[in-house]
PDB file of C-alpha atoms and ligand atoms in Angstrom:
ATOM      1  CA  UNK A 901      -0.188  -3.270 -39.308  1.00 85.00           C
ATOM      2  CA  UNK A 902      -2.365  -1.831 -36.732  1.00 92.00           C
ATOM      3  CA  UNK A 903      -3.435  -4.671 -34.218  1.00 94.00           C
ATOM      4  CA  UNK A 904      -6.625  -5.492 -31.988  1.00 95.00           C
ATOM      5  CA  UNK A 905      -6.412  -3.491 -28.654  1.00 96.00           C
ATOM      6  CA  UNK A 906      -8.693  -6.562 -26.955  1.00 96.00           C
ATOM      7  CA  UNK A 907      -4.990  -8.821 -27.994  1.00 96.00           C
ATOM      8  CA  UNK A 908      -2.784  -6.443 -27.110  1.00 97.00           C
ATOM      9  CA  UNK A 909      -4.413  -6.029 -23.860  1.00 97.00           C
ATOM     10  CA  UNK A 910      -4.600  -9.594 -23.218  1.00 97.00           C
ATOM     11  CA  UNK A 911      -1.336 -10.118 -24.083  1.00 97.00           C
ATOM     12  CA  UNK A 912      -0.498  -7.629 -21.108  1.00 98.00           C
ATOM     13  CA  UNK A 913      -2.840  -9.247 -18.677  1.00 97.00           C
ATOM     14  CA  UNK A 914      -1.207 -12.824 -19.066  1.00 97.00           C
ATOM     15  CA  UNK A 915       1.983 -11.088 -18.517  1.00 97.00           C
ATOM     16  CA  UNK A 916       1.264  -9.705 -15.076  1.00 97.00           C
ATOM     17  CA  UNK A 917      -0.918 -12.968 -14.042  1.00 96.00           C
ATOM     18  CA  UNK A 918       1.979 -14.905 -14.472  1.00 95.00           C
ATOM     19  CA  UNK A 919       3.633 -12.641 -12.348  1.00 91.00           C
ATOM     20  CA  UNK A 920       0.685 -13.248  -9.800  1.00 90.00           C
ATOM     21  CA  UNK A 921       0.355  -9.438  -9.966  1.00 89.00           C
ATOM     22  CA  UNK A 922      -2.497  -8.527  -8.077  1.00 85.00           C
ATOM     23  CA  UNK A 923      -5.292  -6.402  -9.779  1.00 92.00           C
ATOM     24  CA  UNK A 924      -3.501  -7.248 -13.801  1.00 96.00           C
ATOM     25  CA  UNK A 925      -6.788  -6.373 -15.440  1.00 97.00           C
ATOM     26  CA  UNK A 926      -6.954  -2.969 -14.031  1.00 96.00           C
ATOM     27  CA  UNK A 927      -3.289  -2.244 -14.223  1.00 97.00           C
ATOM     28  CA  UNK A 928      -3.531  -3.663 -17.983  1.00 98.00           C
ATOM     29  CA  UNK A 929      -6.316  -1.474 -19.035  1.00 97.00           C
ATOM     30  CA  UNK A 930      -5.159   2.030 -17.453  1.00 97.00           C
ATOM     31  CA  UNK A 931      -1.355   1.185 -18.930  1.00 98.00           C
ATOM     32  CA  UNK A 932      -3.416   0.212 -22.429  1.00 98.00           C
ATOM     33  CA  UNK A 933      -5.431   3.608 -21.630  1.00 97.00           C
ATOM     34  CA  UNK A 934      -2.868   5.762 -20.645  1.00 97.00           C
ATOM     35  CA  UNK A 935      -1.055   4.941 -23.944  1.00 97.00           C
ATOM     36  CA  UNK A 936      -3.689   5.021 -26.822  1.00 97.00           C
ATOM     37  CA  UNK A 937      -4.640   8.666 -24.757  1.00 96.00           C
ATOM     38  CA  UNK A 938      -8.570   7.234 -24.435  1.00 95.00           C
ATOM     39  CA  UNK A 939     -10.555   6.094 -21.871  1.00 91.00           C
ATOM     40  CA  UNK A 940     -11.890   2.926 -23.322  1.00 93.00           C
ATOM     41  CA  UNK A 941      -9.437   1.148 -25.179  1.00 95.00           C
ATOM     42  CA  UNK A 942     -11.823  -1.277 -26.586  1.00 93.00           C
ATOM     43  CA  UNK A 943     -12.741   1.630 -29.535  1.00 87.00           C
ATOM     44  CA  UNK A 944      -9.431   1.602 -30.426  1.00 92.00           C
ATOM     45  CA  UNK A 945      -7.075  -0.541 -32.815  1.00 94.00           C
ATOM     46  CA  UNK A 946      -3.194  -0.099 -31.385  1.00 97.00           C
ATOM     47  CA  UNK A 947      -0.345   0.234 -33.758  1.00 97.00           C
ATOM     48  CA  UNK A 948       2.926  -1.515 -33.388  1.00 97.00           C
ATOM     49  CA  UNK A 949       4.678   1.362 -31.591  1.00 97.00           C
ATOM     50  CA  UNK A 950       1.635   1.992 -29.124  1.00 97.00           C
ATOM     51  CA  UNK A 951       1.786  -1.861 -28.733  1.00 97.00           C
ATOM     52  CA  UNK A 952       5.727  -1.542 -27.845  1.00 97.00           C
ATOM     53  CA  UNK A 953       5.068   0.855 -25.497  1.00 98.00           C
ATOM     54  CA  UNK A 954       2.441  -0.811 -23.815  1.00 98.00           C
ATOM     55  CA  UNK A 955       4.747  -3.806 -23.207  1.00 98.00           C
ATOM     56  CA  UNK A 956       7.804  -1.524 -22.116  1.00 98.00           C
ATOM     57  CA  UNK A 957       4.669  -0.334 -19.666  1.00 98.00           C
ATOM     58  CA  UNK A 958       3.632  -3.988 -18.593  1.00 98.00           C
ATOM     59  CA  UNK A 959       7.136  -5.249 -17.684  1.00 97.00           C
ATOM     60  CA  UNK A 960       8.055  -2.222 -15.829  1.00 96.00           C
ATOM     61  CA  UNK A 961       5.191  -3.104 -13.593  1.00 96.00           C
ATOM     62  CA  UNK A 962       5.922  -5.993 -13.156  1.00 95.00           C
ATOM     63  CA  UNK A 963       8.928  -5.469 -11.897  1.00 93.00           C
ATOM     64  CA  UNK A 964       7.414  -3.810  -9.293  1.00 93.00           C
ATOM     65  CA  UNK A 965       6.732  -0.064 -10.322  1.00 95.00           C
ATOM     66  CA  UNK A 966       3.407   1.149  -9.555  1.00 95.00           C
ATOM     67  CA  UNK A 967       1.045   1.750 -12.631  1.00 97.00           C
ATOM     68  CA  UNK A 968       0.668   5.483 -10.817  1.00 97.00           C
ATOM     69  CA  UNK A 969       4.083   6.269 -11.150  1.00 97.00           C
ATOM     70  CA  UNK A 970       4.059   4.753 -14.982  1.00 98.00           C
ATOM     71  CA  UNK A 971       1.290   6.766 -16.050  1.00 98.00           C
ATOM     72  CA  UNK A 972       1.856   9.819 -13.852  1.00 98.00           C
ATOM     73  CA  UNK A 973      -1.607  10.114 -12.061  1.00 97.00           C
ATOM     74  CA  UNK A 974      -3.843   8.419  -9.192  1.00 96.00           C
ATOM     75  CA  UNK A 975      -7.305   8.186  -8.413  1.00 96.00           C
ATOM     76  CA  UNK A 976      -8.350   9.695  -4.561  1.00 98.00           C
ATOM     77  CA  UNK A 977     -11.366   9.936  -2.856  1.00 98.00           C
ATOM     78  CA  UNK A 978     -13.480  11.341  -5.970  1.00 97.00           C
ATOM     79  CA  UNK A 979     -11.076  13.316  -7.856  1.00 98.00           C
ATOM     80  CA  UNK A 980      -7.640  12.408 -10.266  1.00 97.00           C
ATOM     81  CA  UNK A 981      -4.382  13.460  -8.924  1.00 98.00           C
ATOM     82  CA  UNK A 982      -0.617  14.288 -10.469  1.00 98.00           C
ATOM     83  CA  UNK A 983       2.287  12.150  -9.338  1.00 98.00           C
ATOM     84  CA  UNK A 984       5.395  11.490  -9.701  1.00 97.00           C
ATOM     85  CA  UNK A 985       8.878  10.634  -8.047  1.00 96.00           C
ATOM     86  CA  UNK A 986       8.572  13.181  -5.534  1.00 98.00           C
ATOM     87  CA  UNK A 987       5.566  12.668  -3.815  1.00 98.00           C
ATOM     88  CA  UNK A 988       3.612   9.940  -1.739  1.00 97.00           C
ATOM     89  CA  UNK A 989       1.641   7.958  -3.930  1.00 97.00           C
ATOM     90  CA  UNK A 990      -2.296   8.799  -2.722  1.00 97.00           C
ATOM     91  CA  UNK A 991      -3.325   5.723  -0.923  1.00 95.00           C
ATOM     92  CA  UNK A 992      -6.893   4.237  -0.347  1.00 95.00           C
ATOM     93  CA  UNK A 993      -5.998   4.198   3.016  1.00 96.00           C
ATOM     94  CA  UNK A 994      -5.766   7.841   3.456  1.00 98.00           C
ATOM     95  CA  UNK A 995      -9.338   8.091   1.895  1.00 98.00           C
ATOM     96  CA  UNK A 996     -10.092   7.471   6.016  1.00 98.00           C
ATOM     97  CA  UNK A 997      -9.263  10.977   6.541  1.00 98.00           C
ATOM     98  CA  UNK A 998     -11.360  12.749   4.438  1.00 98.00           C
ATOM     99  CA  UNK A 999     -14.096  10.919   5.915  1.00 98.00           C
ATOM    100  CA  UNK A1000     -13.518  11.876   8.995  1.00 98.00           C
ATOM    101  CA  UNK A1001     -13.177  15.367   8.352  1.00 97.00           C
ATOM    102  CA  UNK A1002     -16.317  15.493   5.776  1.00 97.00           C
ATOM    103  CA  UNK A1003     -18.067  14.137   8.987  1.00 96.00           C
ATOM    104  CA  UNK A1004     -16.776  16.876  11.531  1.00 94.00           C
ATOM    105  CA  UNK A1005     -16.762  19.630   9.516  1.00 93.00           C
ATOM    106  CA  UNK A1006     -20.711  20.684   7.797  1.00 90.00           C
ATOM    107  CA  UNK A1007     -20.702  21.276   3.931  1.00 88.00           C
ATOM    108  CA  UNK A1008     -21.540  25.199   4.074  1.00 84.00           C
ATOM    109  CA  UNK A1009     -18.815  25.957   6.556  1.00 80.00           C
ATOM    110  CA  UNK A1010     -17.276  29.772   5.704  1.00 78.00           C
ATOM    111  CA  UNK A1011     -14.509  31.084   6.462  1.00 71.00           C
ATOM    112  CA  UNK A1012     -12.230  28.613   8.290  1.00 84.00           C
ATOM    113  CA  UNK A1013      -8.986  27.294   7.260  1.00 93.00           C
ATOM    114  CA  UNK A1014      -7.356  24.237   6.462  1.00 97.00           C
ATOM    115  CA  UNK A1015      -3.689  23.535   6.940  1.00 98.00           C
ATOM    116  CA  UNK A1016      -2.250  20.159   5.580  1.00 98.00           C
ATOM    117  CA  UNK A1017       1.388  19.664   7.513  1.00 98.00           C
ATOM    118  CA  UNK A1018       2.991  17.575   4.844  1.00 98.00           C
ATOM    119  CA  UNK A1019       0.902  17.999   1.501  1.00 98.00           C
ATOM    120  CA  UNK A1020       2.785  16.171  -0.942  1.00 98.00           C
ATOM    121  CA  UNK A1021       0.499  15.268  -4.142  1.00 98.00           C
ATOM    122  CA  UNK A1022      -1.817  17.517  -2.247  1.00 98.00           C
ATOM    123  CA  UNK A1023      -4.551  14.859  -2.461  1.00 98.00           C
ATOM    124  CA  UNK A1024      -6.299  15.343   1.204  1.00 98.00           C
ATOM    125  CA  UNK A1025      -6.115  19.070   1.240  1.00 98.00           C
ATOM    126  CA  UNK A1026      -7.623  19.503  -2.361  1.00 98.00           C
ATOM    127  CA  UNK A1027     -10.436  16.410  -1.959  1.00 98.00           C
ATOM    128  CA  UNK A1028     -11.282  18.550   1.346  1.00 98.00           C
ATOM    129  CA  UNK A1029     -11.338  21.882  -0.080  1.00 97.00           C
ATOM    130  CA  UNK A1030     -13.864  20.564  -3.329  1.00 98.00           C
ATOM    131  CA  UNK A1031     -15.907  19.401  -1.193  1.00 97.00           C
ATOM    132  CA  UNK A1032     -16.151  22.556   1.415  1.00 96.00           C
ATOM    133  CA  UNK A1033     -16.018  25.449  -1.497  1.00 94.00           C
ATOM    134  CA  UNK A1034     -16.251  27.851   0.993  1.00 93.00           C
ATOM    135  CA  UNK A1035     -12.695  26.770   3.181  1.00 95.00           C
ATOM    136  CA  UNK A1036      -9.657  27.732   2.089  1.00 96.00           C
ATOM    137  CA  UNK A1037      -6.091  25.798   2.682  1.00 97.00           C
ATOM    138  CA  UNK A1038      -2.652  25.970   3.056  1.00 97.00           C
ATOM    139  CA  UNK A1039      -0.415  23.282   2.485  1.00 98.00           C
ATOM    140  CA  UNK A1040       3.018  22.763   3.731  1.00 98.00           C
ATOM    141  CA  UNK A1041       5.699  20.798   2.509  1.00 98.00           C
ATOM    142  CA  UNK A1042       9.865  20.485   3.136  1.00 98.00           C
ATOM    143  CA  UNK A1043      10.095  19.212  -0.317  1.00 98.00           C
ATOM    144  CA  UNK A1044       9.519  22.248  -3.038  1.00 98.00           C
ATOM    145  CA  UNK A1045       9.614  19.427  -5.687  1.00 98.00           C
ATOM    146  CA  UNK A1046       6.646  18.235  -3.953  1.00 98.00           C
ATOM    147  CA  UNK A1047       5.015  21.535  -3.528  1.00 98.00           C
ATOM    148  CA  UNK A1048       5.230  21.860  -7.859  1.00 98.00           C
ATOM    149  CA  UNK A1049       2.893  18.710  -7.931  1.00 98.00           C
ATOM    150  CA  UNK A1050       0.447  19.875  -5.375  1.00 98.00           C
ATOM    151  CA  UNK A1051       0.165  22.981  -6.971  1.00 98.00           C
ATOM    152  CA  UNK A1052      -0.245  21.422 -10.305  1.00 98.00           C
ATOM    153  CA  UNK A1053      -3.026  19.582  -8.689  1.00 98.00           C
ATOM    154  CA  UNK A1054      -4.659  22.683  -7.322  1.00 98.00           C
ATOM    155  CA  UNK A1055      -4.929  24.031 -10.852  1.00 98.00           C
ATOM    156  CA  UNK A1056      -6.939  20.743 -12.092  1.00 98.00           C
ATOM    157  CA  UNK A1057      -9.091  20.499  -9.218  1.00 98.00           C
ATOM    158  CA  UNK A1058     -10.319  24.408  -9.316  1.00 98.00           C
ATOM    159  CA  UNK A1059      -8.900  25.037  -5.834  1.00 98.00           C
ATOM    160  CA  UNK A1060      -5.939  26.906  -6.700  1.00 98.00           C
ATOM    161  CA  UNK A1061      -7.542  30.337  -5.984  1.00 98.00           C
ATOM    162  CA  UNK A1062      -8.511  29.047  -2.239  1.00 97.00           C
ATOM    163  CA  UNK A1063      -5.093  27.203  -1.611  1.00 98.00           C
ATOM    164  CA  UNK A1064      -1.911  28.534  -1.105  1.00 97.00           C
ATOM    165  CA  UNK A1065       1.314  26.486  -0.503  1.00 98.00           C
ATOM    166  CA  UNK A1066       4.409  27.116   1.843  1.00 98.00           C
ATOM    167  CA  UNK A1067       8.056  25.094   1.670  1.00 98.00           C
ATOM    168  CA  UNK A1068       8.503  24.673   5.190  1.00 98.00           C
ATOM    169  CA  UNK A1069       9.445  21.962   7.434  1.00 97.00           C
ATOM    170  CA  UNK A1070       6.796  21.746   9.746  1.00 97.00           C
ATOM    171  CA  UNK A1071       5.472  24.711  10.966  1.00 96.00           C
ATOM    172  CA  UNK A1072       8.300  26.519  11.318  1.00 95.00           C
ATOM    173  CA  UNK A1073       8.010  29.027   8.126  1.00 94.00           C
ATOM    174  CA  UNK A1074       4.550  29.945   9.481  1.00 93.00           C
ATOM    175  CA  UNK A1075       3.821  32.923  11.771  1.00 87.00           C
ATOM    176  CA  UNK A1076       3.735  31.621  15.162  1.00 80.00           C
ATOM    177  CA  UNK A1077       0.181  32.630  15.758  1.00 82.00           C
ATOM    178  CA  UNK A1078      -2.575  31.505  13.740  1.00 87.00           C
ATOM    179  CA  UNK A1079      -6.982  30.396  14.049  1.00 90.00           C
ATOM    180  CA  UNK A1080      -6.617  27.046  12.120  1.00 95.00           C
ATOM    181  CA  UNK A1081     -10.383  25.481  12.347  1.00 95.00           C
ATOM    182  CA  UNK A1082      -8.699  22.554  11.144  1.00 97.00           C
ATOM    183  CA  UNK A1083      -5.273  21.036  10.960  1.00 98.00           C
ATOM    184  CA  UNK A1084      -4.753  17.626   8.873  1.00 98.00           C
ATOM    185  CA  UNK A1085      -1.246  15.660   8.334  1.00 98.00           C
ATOM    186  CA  UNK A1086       0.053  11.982   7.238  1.00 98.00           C
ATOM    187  CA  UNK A1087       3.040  12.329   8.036  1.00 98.00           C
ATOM    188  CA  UNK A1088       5.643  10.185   7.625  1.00 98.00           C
ATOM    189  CA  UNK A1089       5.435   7.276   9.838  1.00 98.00           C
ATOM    190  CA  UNK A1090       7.019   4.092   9.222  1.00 97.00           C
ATOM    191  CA  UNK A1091      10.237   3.365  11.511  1.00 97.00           C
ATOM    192  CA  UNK A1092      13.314   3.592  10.248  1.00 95.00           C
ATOM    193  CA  UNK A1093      14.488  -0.542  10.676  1.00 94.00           C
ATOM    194  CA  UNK A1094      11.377  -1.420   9.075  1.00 95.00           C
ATOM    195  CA  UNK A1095      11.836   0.524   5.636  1.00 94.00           C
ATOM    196  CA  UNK A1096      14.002  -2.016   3.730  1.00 92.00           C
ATOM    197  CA  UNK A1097      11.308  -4.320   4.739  1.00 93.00           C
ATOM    198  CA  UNK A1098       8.623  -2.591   3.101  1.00 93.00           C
ATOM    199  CA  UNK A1099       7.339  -3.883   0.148  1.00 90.00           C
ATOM    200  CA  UNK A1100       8.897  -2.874  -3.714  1.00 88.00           C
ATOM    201  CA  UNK A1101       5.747  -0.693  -4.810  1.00 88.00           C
ATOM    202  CA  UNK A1102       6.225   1.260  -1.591  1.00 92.00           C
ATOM    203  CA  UNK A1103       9.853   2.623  -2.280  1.00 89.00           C
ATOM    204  CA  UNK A1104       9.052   4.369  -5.627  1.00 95.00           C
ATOM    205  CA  UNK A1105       7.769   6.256  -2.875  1.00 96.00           C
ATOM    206  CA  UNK A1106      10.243   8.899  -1.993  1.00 97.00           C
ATOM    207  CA  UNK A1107      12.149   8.219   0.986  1.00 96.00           C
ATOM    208  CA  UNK A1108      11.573  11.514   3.232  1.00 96.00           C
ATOM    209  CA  UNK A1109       7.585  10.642   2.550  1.00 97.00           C
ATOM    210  CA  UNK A1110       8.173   7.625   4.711  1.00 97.00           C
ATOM    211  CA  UNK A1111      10.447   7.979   6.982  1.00 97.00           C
ATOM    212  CA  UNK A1112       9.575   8.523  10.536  1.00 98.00           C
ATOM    213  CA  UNK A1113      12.869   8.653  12.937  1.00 98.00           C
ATOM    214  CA  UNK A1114      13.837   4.737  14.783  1.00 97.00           C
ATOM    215  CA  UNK A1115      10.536   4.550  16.106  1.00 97.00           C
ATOM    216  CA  UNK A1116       8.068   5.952  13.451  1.00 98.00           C
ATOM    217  CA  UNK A1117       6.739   9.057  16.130  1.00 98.00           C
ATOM    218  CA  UNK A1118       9.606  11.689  15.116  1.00 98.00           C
ATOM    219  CA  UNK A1119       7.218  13.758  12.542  1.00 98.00           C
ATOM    220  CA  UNK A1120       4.523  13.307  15.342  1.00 98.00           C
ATOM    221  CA  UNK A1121       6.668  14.686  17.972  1.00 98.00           C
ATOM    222  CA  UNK A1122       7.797  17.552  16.184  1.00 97.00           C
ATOM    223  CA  UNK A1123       4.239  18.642  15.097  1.00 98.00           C
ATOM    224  CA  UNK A1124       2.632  18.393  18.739  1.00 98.00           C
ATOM    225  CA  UNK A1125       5.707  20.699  19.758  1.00 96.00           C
ATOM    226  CA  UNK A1126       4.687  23.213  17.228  1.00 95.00           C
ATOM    227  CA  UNK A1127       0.838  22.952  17.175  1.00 95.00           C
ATOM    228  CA  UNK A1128      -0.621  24.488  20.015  1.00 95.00           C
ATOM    229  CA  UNK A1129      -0.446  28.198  18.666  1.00 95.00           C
ATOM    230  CA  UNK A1130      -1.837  27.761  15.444  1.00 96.00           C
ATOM    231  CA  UNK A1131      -5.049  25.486  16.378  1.00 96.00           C
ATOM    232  CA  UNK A1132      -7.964  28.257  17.497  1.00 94.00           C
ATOM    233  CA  UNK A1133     -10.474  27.410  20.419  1.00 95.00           C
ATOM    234  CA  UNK A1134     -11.822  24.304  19.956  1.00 95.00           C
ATOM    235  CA  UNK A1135      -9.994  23.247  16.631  1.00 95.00           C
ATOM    236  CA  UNK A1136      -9.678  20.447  15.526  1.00 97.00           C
ATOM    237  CA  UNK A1137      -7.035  17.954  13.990  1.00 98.00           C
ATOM    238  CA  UNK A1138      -6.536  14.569  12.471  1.00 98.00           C
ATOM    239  CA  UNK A1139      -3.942  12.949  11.854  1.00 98.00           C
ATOM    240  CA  UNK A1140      -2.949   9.679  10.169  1.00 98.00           C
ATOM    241  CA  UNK A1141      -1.297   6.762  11.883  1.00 98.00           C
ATOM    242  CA  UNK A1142       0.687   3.794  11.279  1.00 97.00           C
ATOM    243  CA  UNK A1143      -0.325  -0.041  12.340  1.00 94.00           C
ATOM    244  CA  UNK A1144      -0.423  -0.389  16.021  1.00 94.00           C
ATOM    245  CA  UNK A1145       0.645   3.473  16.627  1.00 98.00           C
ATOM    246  CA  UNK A1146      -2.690   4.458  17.914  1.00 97.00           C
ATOM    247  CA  UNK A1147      -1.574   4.783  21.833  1.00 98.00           C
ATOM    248  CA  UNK A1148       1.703   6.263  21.550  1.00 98.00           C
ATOM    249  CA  UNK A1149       0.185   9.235  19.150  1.00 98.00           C
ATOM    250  CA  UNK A1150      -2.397   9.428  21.586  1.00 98.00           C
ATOM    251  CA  UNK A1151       0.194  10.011  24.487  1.00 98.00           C
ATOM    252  CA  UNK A1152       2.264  12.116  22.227  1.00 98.00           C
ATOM    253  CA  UNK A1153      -0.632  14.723  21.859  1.00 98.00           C
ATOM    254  CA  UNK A1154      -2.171  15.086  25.691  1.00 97.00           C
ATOM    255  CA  UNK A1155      -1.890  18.476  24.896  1.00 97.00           C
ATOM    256  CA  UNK A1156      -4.953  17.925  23.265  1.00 98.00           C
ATOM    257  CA  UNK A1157      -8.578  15.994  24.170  1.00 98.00           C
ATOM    258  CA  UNK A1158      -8.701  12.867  22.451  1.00 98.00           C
ATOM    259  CA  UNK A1159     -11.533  13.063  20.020  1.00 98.00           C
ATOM    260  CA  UNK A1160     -12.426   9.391  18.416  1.00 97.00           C
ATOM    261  CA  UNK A1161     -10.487   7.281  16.100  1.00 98.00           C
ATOM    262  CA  UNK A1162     -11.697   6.162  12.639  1.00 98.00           C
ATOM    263  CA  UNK A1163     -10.716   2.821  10.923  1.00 97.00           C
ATOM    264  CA  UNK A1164     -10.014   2.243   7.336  1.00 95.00           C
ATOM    265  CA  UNK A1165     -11.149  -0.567   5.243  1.00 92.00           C
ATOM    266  CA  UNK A1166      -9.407  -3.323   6.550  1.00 93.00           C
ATOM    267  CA  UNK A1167     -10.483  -2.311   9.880  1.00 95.00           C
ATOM    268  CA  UNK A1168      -8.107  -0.936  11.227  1.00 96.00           C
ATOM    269  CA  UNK A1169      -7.483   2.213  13.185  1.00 97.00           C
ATOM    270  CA  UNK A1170      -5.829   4.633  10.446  1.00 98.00           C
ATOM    271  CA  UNK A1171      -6.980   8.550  11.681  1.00 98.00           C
ATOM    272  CA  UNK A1172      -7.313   9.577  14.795  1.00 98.00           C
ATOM    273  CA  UNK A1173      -9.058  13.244  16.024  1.00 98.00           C
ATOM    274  CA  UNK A1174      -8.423  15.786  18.774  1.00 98.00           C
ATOM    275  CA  UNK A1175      -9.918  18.890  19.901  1.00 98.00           C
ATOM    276  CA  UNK A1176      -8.515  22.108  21.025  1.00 97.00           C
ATOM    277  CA  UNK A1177     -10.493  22.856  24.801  1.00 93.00           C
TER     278      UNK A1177
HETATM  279  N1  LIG B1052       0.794   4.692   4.128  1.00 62.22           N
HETATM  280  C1  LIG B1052       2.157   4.491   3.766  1.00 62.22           C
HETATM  281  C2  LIG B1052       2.497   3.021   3.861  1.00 62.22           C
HETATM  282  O1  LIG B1052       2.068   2.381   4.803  1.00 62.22           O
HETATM  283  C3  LIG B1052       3.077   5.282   4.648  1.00 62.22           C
HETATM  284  C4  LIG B1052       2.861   6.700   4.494  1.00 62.22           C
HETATM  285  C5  LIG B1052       3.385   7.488   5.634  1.00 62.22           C
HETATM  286  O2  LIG B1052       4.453   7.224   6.192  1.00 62.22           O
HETATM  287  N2  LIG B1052       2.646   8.452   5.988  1.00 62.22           N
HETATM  288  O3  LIG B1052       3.144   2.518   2.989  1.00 62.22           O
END
């Protein structure tokens, strides 16, 4: 007997409040979504298997997994990305970057290049390269499982044809000499003693996404080692940071002139930018 989506939902939503699951209305309408295959489930009855599945859906998030990786896909900036296992789920917070580069960079810029150190989902380098049609990008990534997803992603954002990807850790696949205009990364950051700490949604999160040597800096160290080369005369690059690792970035890349910082929404200083003199 087919049952009333609006109950079936409901049913999912008292689930996660008990749970004191932040955001269970949301998380119980895109599980409830994801499964019927609709956007509003409200034009919808749900049949009893839909209405198993739904509840296999509900109680594996709240035991912690993210509805992102349950359903496979994340909302960025403007635009809908792939995920899975293998790659850093997009966060809001990263959404900082693209607004600082939308700022620095003007919409009818030609023939200047992106390079993302550390694509993953390939969520900044596409959002960027939709909104500057005329840039092209390449991102980089160690993990080639990774580099499948961002790809994937290229082909459902239209920026396929203007991105090309390279399995490389770091930079040190790419030719030694190069006119980036821009360089992006979020790498990973957090220090190693603070990872079991972290909390559950956060490790469906694969591990090399996150990890960033005993004291957080190791990706950042190895990219200022690596970046001079490949930025051209006066380019320019951004990089996300950790909580409280605003000054030791800083110090890490005095090869460079400090730029500005930009915060994110909970004010606090997520991107910062340098410039190539
Ligand atoms: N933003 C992630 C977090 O704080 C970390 C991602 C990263 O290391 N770049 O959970």
């Amino acid at each position: 007997m087919e049952l009333r989506s609006e109950d079936v939902f409901a049913e999912g939503v008292a689930i996660l409040r008990k749970e004191k699951i932040a955001s269970a209305t949301t998380a119980a309408r895109l599980l409830l979504c994801f499964v019927l295959g609709t956007k509003d489930f409200r034009a919808h009855t749900v049949s009893p298997a839909d209405a198993e599945r739904f509840r296999t859906l509900i109680v594996q998030h709240k035991a912690g997994c993210p509805v992102s990786k349950l359903i496979g896909s994340r909302a960025f900036w403007d635009q809908t990305f792939y995920v899975n296992e293998n790659v850093l789920d997009p966060r809001p917070d990263s959404e900082t970057l693209i607004e600082a580069v939308l700022q620095a960079i003007p919409e009818n810029t030609t023939s200047s290049q992106i390079l993302d150190l550390g694509t993953g989902s390939g969520c900044l380098l596409g959002t960027l390269l939709v909104h500057r049609p005329y840039m092209r990008g390449i991102g980089v990534d160690c993990s080639l499982q990774a580099l499948f997803v961002a790809q994937k992603n290229a082909v459902r954002l239209g920026t396929a044809n203007r991105t090309h990807f390279i399995c490389s850790n770091w930079t040190a696949a790419l030719a030694q000499k190069h006119n980036f205009e821009v360089i992006i990364s979020n790498p990973p950051y957090i220090s190693r003693r603070d990872i079991p700490a972290l909390p559950k949604s956060v490790l469906y999160d694969p591990l090399i996404a996150l990890d960033g040597g005993e004291d957080g800096l190791a990706c950042y160290r190895e990219i200022a080692s690596s970046i001079m080369p490949l930025l051209c005369h006066k380019g320019q690059l951004f990089l996300e940071v950790g909580q409280g690792q605003q000054r030791a970035v800083k110090k890490i890349f005095n090869i460079l002139r400090y730029a500005q910082s930009y915060k994110d929404l909970s004010g606090r200083v997520r991107v910062l930018q340098f410039i190539k003199e």
